[in-house]
Short mmCIF file of C-alpha atoms in Angstrom, two decimals:
data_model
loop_
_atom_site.label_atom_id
_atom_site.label_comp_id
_atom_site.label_asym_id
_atom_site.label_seq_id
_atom_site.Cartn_x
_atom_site.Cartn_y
_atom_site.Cartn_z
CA UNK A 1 -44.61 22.35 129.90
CA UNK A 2 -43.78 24.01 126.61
CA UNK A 3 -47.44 24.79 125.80
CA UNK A 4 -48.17 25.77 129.50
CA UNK A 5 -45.85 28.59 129.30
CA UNK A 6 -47.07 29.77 126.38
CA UNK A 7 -50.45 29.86 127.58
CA UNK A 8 -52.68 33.41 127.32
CA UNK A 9 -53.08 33.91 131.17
CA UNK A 10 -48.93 33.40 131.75
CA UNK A 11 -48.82 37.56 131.15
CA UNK A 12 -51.85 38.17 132.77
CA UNK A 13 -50.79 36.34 135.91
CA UNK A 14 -47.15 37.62 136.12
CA UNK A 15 -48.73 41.15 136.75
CA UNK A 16 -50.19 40.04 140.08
CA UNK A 17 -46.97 38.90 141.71
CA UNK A 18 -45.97 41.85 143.02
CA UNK A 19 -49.36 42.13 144.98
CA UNK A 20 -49.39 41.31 148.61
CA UNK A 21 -52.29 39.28 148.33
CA UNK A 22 -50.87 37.62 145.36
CA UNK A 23 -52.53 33.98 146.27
CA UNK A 24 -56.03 35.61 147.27
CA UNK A 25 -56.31 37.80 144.16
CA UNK A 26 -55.38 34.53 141.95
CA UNK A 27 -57.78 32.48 143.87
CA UNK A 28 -60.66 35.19 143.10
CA UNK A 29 -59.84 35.59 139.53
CA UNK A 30 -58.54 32.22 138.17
CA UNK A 31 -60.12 29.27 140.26
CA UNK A 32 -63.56 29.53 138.83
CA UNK A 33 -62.39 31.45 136.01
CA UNK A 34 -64.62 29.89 132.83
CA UNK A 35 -61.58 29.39 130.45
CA UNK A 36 -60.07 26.60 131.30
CA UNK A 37 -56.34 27.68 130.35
CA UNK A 38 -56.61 30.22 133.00
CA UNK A 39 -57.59 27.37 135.74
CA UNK A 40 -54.84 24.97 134.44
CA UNK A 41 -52.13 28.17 134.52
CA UNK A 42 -53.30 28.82 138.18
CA UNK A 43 -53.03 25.19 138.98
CA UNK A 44 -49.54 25.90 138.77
CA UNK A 45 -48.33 28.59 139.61
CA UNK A 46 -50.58 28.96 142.96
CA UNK A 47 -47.82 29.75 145.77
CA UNK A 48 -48.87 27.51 148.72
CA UNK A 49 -49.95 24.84 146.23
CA UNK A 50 -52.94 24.08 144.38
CA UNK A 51 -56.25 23.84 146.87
CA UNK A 52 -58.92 20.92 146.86
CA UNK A 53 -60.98 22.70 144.42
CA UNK A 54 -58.38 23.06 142.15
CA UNK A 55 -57.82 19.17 142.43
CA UNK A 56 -61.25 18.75 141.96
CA UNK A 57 -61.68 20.40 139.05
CA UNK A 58 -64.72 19.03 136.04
CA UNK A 59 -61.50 19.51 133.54
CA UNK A 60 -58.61 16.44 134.01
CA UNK A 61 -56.08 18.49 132.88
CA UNK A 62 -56.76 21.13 135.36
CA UNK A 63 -57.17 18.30 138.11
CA UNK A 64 -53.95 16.81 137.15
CA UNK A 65 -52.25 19.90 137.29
CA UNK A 66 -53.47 20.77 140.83
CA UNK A 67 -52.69 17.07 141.80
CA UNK A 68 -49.02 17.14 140.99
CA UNK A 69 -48.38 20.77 142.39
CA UNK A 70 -50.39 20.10 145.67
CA UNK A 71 -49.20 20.24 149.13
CA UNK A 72 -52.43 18.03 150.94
CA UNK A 73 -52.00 14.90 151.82
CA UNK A 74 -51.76 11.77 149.26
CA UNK A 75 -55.31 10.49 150.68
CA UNK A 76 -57.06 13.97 149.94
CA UNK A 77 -55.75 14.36 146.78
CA UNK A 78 -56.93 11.26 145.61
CA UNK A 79 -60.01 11.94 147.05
CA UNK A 80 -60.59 14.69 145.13
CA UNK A 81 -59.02 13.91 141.60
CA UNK A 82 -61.18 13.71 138.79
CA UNK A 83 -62.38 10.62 137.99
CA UNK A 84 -61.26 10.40 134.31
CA UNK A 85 -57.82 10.63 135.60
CA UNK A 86 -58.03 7.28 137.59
CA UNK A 87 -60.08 5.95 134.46
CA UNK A 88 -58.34 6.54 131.62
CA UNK A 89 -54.31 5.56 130.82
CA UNK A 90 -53.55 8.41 128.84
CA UNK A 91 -54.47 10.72 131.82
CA UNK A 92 -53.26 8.81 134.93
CA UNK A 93 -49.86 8.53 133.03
CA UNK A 94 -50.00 12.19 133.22
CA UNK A 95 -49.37 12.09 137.71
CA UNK A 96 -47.34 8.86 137.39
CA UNK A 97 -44.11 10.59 138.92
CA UNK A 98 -46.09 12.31 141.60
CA UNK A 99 -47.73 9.00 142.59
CA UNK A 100 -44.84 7.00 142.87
CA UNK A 101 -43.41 9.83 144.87
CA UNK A 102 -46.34 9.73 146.87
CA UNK A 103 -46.69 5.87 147.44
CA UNK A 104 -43.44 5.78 148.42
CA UNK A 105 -44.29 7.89 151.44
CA UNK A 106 -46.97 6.08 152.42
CA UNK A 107 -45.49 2.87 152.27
CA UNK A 108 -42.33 4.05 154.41
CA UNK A 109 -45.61 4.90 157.31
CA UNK A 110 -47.88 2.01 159.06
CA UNK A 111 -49.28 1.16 155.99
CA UNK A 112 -53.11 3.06 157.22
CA UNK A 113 -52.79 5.75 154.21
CA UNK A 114 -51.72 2.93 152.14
CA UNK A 115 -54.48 1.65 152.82
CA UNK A 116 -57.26 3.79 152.01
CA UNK A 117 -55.79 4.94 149.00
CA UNK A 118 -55.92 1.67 147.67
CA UNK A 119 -59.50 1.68 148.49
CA UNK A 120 -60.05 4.45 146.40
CA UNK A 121 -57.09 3.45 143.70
CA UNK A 122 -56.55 -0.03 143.60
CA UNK A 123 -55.22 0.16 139.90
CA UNK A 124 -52.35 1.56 141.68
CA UNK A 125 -51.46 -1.72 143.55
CA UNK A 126 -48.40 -2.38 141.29
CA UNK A 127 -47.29 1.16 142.29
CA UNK A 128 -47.38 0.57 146.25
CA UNK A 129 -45.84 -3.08 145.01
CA UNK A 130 -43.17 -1.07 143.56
CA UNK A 131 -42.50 1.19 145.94
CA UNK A 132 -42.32 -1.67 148.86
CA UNK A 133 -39.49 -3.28 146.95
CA UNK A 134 -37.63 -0.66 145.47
CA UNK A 135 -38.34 2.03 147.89
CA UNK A 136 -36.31 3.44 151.11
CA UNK A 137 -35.51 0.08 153.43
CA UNK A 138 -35.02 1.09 156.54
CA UNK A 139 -37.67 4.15 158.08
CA UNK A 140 -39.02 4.97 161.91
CA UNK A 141 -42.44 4.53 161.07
CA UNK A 142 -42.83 0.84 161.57
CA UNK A 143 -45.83 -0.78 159.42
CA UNK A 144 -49.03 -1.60 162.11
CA UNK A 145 -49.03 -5.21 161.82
CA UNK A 146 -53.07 -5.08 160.94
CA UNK A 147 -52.73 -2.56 158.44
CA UNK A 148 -50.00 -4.73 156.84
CA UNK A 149 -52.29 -7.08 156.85
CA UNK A 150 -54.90 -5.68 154.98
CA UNK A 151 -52.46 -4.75 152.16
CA UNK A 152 -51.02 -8.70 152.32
CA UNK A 153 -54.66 -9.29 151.39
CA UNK A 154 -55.07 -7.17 148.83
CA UNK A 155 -51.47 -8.03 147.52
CA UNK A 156 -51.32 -11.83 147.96
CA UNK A 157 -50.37 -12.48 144.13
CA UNK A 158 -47.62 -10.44 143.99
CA UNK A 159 -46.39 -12.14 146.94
CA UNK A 160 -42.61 -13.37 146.58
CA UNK A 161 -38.96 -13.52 148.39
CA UNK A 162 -38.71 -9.96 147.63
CA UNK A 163 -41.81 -9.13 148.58
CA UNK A 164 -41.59 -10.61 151.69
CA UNK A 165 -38.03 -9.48 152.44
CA UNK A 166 -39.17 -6.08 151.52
CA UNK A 167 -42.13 -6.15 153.88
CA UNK A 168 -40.62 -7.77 156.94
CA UNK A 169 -37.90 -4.42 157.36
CA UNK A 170 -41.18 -2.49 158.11
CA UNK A 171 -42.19 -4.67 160.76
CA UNK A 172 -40.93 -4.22 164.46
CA UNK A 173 -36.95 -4.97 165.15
CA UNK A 174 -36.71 -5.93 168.92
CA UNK A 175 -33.66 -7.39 168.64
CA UNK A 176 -32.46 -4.98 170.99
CA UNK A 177 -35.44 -5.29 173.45
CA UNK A 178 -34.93 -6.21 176.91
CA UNK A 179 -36.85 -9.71 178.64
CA UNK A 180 -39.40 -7.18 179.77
CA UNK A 181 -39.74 -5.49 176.51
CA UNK A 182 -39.80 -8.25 174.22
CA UNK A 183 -42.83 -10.09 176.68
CA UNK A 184 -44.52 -6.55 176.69
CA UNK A 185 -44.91 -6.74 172.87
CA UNK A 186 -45.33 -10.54 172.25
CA UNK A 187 -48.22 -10.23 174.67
CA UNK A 188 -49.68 -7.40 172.18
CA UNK A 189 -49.42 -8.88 169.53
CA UNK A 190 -50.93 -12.54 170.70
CA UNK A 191 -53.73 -10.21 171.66
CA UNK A 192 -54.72 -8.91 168.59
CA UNK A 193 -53.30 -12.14 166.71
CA UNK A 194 -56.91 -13.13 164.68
CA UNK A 195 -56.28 -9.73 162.67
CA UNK A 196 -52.58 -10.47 162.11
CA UNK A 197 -51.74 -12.62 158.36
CA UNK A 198 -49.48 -15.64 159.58
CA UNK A 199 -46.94 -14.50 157.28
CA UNK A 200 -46.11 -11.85 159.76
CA UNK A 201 -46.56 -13.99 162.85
CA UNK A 202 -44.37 -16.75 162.01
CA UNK A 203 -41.67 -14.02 160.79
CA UNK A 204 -42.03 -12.35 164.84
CA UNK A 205 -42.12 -16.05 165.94
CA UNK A 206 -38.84 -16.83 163.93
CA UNK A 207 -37.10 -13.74 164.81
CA UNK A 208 -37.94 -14.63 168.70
CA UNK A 209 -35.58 -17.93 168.23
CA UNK A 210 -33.12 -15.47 167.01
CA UNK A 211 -33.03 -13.34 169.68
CA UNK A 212 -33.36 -16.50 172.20
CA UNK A 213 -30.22 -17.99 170.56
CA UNK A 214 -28.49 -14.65 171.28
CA UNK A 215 -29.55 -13.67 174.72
CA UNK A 216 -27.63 -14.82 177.79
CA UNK A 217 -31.01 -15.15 180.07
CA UNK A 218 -31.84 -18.24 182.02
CA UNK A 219 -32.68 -21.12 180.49
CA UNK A 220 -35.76 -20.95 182.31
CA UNK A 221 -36.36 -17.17 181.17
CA UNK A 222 -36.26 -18.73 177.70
CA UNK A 223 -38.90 -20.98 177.80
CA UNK A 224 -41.17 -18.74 179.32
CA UNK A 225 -40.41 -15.72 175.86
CA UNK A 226 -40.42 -18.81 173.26
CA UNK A 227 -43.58 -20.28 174.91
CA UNK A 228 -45.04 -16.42 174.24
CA UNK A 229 -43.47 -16.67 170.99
CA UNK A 230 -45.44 -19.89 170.14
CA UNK A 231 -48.55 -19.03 170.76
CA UNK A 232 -48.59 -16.53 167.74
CA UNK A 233 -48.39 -19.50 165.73
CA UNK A 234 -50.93 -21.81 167.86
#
């Protein structure tokens, strides 16, 4: 940061802030700009947040700079980051605050984002790891139980008590679902059961006893939800 704000274009671009157009003049004067001091300045100090071709930049310095002061989504921005960032340690150590930040987020959603960001990023698996166990525990987004799949998959040796604890706080909580609610989603979820890992399964099939055990329904209500429950497990 010290030798950013020393850099040549810092007086040059402190002129232009009283313009209107501030962001449109930068963008015509510094985002193609051939010295690449001026791109990496603009990078920053861009008001709405660097743009994708500012991420995508042939210099990783100037891509790295864009991909920590962005405002696009995580997928896009690793979509567009120079390779040699993802490639090399001494570079990708460079947005290792922004990408926790940014896994984070995406874990605490249904897990889709997650998702194709790995596909693009696996070396950040131990990140999203990370970020599942240490990260926020309760959220509104609720994981989609095939999407959480896919990352079980891809994340089977890290797979332990914390892990799993971690994971299962994502899933669905009925345990304040009515008869008719908790058949509604246990007939879901035995529909699309072939995509689901059984890790998730038998957790929805053990928290069903739980709520069983709990509920004051007829016996004969009972059997018909744990009889639902079981065939998750069948």
């Amino acid at each position: 940061m010290e030798a950013l704000f020393n850099l040549t274009y810092k007086d040059e671009v402190e002129l232009l802030k009283d313009e209107d157009d501030f962001e449109a003049l930068g963008d015509e004067k510094y985002l193609n700009h051939p010295d690449m001091e001026a791109r990496l300045y603009w990078a920053f100090c861009r008001p709405n947040g660097s743009c994708e071709e500012q991420i995508a930049d042939v210099e990783p310095l100037v891509s790295i700079m864009a991909f920590n002061h962005s405002k696009l989504p995580a997928l896009r921005r690793f979509q567009l980051l120079n390779d040699d960032v993802i490639k090399k340690d001494n570079l990708r150590v460079k947005i290792r605050n922004r990408t926790r930040m940014l896994f984070r987020a995406m874990v605490d959603n249904d897990f889709t984002e997650l998702n194709q960001v790995l596909d693009i990023v696996p070396v950040f698996l131990p990140v999203a790891i990370d970020q599942l166990k240490t990260g926020r525990k309760w959220n509104d987004i609720k994981a989609d139980e095939i999407e959480a799949t896919k990352f079980i998959k891809r994340s089977s040796e890290f797979i332990d008590n914390e892990y799993k604890e971690s994971l299962f706080l994502k899933l669905q909580d009925f345990e304040e679902y009515n008869e008719s609610e908790l058949k509604e989603f246990l007939q879901e979820i035995e529909e699309k059961k072939d995509k689901i890992d059984s890790l998730i399964l038998e957790y929805y099939n053990q928290k069903v006893k739980v709520w069983i055990k709990h509920s004051d329904i007829h016996i004969l209500q009972k059997k018909v939800i744990e009889k639902l429950a079981n065939k998750l497990i069948d």
